[in-house]
mmCIF file of C-alpha atoms in Angstrom:
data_model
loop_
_atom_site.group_PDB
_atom_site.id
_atom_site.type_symbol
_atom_site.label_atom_id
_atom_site.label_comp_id
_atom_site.label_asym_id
_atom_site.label_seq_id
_atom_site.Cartn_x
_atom_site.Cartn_y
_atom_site.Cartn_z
ATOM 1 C CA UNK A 120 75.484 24.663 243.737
ATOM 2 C CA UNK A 121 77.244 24.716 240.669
ATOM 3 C CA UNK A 122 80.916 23.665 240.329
ATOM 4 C CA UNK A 123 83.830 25.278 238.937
ATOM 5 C CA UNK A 124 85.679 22.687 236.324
ATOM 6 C CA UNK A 125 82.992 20.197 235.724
ATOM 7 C CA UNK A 126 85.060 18.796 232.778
ATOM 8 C CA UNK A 127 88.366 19.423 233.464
ATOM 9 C CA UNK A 128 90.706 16.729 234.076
ATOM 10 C CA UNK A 129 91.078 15.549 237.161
ATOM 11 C CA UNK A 130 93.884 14.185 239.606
ATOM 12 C CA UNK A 131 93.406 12.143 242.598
ATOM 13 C CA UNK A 132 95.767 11.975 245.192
ATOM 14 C CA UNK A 133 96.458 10.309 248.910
ATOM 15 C CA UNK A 134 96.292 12.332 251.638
ATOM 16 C CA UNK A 135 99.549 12.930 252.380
ATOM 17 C CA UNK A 136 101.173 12.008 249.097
ATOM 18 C CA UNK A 137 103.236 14.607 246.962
ATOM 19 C CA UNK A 138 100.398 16.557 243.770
ATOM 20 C CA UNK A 139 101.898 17.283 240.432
ATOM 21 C CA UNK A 140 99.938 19.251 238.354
ATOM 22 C CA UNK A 141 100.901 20.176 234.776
ATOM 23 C CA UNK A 142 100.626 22.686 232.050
ATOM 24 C CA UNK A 143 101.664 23.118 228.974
ATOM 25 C CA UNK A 144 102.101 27.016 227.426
ATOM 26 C CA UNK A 145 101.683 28.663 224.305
ATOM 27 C CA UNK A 146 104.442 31.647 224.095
ATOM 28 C CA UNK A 147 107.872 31.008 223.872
ATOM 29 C CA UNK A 148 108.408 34.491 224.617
ATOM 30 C CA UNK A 149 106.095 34.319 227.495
ATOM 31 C CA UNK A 150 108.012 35.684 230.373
ATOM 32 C CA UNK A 151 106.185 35.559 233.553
ATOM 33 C CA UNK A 152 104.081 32.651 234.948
ATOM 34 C CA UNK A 153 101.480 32.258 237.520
ATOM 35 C CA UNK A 154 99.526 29.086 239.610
ATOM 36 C CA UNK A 155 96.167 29.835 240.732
ATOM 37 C CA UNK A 156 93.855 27.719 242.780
ATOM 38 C CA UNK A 157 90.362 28.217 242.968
ATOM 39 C CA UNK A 158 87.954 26.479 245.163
ATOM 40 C CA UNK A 159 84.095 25.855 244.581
ATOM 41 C CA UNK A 160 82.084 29.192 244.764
ATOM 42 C CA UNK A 161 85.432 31.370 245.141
ATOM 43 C CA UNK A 162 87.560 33.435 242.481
ATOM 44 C CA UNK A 163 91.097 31.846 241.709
ATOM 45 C CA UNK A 164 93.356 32.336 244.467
ATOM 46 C CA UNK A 165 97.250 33.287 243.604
ATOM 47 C CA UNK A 166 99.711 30.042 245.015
ATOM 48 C CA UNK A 167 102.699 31.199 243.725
ATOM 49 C CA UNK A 168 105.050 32.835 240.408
ATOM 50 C CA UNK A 169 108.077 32.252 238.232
ATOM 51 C CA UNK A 170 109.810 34.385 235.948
ATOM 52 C CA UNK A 171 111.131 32.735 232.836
ATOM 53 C CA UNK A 172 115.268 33.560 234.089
ATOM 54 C CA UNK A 173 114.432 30.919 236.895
ATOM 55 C CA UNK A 174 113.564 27.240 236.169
ATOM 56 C CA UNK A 175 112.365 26.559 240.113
ATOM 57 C CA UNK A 176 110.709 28.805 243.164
ATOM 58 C CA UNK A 177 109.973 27.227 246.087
ATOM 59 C CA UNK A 178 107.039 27.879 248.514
ATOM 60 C CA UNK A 179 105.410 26.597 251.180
ATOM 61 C CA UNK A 180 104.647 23.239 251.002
ATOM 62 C CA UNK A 181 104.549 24.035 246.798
ATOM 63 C CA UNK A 182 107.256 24.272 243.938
ATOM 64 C CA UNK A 183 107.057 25.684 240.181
ATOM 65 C CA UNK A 184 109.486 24.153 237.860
ATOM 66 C CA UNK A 185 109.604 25.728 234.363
ATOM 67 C CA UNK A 186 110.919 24.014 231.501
ATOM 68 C CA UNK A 187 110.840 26.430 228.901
ATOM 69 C CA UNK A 188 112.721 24.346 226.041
ATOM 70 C CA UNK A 189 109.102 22.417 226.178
ATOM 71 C CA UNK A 190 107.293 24.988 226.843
ATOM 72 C CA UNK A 191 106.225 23.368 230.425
ATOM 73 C CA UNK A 192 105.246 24.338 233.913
ATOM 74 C CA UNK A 193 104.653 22.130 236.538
ATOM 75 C CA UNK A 194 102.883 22.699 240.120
ATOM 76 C CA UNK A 195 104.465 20.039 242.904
ATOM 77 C CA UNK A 196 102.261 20.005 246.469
ATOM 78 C CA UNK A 197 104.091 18.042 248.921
ATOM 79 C CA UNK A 198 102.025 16.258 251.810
ATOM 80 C CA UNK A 199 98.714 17.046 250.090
ATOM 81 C CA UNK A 200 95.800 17.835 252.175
ATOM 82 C CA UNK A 201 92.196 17.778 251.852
ATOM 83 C CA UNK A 202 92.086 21.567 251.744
ATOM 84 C CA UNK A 203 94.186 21.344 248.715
ATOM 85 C CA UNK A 204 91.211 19.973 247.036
ATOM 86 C CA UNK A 205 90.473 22.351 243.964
ATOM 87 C CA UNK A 206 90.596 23.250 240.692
ATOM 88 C CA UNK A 207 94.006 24.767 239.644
ATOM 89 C CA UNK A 208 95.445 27.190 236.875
ATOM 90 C CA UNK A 209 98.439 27.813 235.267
ATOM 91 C CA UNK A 210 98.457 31.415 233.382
ATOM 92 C CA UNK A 211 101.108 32.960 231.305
ATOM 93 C CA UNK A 212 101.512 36.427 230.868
ATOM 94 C CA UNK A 213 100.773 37.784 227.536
ATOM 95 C CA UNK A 214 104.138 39.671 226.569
ATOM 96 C CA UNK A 215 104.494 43.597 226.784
ATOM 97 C CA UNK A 216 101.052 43.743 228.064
ATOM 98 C CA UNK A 217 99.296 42.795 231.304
ATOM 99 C CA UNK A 218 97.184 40.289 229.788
ATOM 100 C CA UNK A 219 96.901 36.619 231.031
ATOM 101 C CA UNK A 220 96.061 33.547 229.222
ATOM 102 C CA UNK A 221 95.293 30.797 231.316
ATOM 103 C CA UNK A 222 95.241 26.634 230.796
ATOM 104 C CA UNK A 223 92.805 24.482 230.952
ATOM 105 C CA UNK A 224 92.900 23.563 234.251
ATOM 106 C CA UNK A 225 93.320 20.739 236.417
ATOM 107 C CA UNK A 226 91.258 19.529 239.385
ATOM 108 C CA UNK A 227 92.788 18.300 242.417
ATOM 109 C CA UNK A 228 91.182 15.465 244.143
ATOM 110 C CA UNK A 229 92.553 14.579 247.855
ATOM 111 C CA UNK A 230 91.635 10.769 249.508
ATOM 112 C CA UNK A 231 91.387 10.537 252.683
ATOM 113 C CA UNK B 108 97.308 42.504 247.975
ATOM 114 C CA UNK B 109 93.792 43.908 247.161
ATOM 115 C CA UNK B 110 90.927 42.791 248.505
ATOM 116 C CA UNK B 111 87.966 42.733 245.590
ATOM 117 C CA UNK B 112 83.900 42.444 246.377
ATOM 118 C CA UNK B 113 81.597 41.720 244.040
ATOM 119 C CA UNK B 114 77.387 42.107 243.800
ATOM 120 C CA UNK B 115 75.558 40.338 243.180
ATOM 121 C CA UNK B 116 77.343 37.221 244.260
ATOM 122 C CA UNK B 117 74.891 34.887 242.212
ATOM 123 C CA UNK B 118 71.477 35.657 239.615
ATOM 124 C CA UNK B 119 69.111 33.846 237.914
ATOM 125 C CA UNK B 120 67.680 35.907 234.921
ATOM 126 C CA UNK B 121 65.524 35.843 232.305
ATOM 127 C CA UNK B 122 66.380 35.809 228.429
ATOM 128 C CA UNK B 123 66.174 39.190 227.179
ATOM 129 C CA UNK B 124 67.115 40.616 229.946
ATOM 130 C CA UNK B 125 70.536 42.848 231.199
ATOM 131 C CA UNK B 126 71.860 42.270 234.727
ATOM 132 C CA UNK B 127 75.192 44.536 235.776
ATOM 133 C CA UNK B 128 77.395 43.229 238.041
ATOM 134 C CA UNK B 129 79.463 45.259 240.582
ATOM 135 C CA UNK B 130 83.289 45.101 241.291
ATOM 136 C CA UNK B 131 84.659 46.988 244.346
ATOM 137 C CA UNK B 132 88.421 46.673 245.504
ATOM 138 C CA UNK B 133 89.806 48.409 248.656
ATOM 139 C CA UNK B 134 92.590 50.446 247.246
ATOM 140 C CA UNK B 135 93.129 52.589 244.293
ATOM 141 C CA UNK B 136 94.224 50.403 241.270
ATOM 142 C CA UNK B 137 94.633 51.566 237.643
ATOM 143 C CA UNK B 138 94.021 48.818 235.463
ATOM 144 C CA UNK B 139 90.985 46.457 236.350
ATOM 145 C CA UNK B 140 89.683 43.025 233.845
ATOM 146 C CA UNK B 141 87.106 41.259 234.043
ATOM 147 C CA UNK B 142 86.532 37.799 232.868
ATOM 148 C CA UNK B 143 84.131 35.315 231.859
ATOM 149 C CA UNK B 144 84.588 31.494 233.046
ATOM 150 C CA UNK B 145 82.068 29.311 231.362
ATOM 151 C CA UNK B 146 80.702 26.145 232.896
ATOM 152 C CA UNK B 147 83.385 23.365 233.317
ATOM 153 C CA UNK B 148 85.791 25.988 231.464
ATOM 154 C CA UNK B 149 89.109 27.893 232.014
ATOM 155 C CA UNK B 150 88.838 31.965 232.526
ATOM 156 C CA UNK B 151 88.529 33.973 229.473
ATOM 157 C CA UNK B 152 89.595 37.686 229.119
ATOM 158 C CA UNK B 153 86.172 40.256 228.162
ATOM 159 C CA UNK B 154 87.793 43.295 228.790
ATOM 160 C CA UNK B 155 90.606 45.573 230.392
ATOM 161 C CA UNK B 156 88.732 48.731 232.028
ATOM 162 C CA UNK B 157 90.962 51.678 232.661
ATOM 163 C CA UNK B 158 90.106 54.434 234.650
ATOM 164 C CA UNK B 159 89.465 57.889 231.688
ATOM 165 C CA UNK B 160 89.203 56.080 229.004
ATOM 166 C CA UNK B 161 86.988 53.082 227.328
ATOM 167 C CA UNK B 162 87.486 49.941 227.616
ATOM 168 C CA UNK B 163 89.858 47.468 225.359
ATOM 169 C CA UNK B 164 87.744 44.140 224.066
ATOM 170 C CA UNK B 165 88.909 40.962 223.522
ATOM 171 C CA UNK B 166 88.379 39.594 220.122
ATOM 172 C CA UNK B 167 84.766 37.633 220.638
ATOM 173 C CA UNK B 168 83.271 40.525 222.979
ATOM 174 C CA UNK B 169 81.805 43.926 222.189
ATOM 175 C CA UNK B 170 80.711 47.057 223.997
ATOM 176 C CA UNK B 171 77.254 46.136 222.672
ATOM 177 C CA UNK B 172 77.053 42.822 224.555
ATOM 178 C CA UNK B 173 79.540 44.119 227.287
ATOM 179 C CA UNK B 174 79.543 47.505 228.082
ATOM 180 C CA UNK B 175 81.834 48.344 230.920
ATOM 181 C CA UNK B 176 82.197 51.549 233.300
ATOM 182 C CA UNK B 177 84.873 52.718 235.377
ATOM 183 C CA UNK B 178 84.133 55.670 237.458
ATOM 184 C CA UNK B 179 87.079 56.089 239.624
ATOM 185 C CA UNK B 180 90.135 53.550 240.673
ATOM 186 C CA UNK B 181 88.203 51.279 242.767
ATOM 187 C CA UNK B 182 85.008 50.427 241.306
ATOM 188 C CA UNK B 183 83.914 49.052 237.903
ATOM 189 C CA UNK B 184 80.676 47.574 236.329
ATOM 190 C CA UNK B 185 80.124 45.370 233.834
ATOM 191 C CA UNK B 186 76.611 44.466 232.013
ATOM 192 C CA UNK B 187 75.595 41.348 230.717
ATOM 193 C CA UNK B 188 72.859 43.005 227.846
ATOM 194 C CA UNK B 189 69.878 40.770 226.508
ATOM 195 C CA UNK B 190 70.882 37.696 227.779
ATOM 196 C CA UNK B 191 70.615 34.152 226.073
ATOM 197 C CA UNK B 192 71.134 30.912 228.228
ATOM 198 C CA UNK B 193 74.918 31.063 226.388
ATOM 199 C CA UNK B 194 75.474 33.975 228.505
ATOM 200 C CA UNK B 195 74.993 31.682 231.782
ATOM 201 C CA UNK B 196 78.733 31.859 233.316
ATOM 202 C CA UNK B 197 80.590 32.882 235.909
ATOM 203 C CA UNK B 198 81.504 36.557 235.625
ATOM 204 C CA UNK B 199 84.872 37.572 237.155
ATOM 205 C CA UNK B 200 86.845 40.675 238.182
ATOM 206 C CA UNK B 201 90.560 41.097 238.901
ATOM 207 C CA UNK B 202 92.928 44.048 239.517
ATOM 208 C CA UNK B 203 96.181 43.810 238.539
ATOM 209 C CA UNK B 204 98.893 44.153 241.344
ATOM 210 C CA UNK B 205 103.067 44.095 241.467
ATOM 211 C CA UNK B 206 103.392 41.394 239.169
ATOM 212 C CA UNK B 207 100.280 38.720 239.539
ATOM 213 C CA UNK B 208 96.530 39.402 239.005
ATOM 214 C CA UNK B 209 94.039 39.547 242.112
ATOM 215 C CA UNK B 210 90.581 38.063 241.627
ATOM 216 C CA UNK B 211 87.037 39.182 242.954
ATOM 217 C CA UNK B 212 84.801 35.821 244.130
ATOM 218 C CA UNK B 213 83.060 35.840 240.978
ATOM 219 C CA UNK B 214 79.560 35.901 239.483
ATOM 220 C CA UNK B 215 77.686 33.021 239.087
ATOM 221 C CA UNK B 216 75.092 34.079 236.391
ATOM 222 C CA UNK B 217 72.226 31.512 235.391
ATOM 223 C CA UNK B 218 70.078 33.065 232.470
ATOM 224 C CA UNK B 219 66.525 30.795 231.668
#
């Protein structure tokens, strides 16, 4: 069937090895940020949220570090695993409203 | 979290024609969106859809092309009128929850 992120960039990883995914944002007043993953044939999935007043959150097996004197977010997997295999989203909230703009995407190959 | 369905999971329509898709979530939610995700592309806001009033556009859609319902505070429609091959996307919609956006499992509209 057809795929999600055809033409996205892609990164492939080792099973096993530590993912870092990347995105850059738009709003320096941006406030509140979000990682999605979305596998083929499914809607995007919600991994895990920072506000701006934090620069790391932790969760399982995943971390979001924000940068926001660049303007960057960054997703880390550790011990990636083939089920991590998908495309994945940052999105910024829009702010004062409860709009979201989201990046362009990155998919996430796992070797086995 | 919500849990969102959507019908018809997938089409294939002719040019010319209008298909409406469904969007059902299992709890009362005030503000619904949906969004288109082209081919090999990141997700792109149509519309908000409140519940008692009409719907907000996104600069690039209109009522015309788009025009959205929402009956009560768990169900929405959206319809995809006189479709071109351009229109062939996925179609997406989310309810907004605590802080992050929930997604349906999409749309996958393929107009000939």
């Amino acid at each position: 069937g057809e795929s999600v992120g055809l033409h996205l960039p892609t990164l492939s990883v080792q099973e096993g090895d530590n993912s870092i995914i990347n995105c850059a944002y738009s709003n320096s007043a941006s406030d509140y940020f979000i990682w999605y993953k979305q596998e083929s044939g499914k809607g995007p999935q919600f991994i895990i949220d920072i506000r701006s007043n934090m620069d790391k959150r932790q969760g399982q097996r995943v971390t979001v570090l924000l940068n926001k004197t660049v303007k960057h977010l960054s997703l880390q997997i550790a011990a990636t695993q083939p089920g991590d295999s998908a495309v994945y989203f940052c999105a910024e909230k829009d702010p004062g409203t409860y709009k979201y703009i989201f990046g362009t995407g990155t998919r996430l190959k796992v070797l086995a | 979290s919500a849990v969102i369905s959507q019908k018809p999971s997938r089409d294939i329509c002719q040019r010319g024609t209008s298909l409406t898709i469904q969007c059902q979530v299992d709890s009362q939610v005030t503000m619904m969106f949906w969004y288109r995700q082209q081919p090999g592309q990141s997700l792109t806001l149509i519309a908000t859809a409140n519940q008692g009033s009409e719907a907000t556009y996104e600069s690039g859609f209109v009522i015309d092309k788009f025009p959205i319902s929402r009956p009560n505070l768990t169900f929405s429609t959206l319809t995809v009128s006189n479709m071109s091959p351009e229109d062939s996307s996925i179609y997406l919609c989310s309810v907004q929850g605590t802080g992050e956006q929930f997604f349906g499992p999409g749309t996958r509209l393929t107009v000939l």
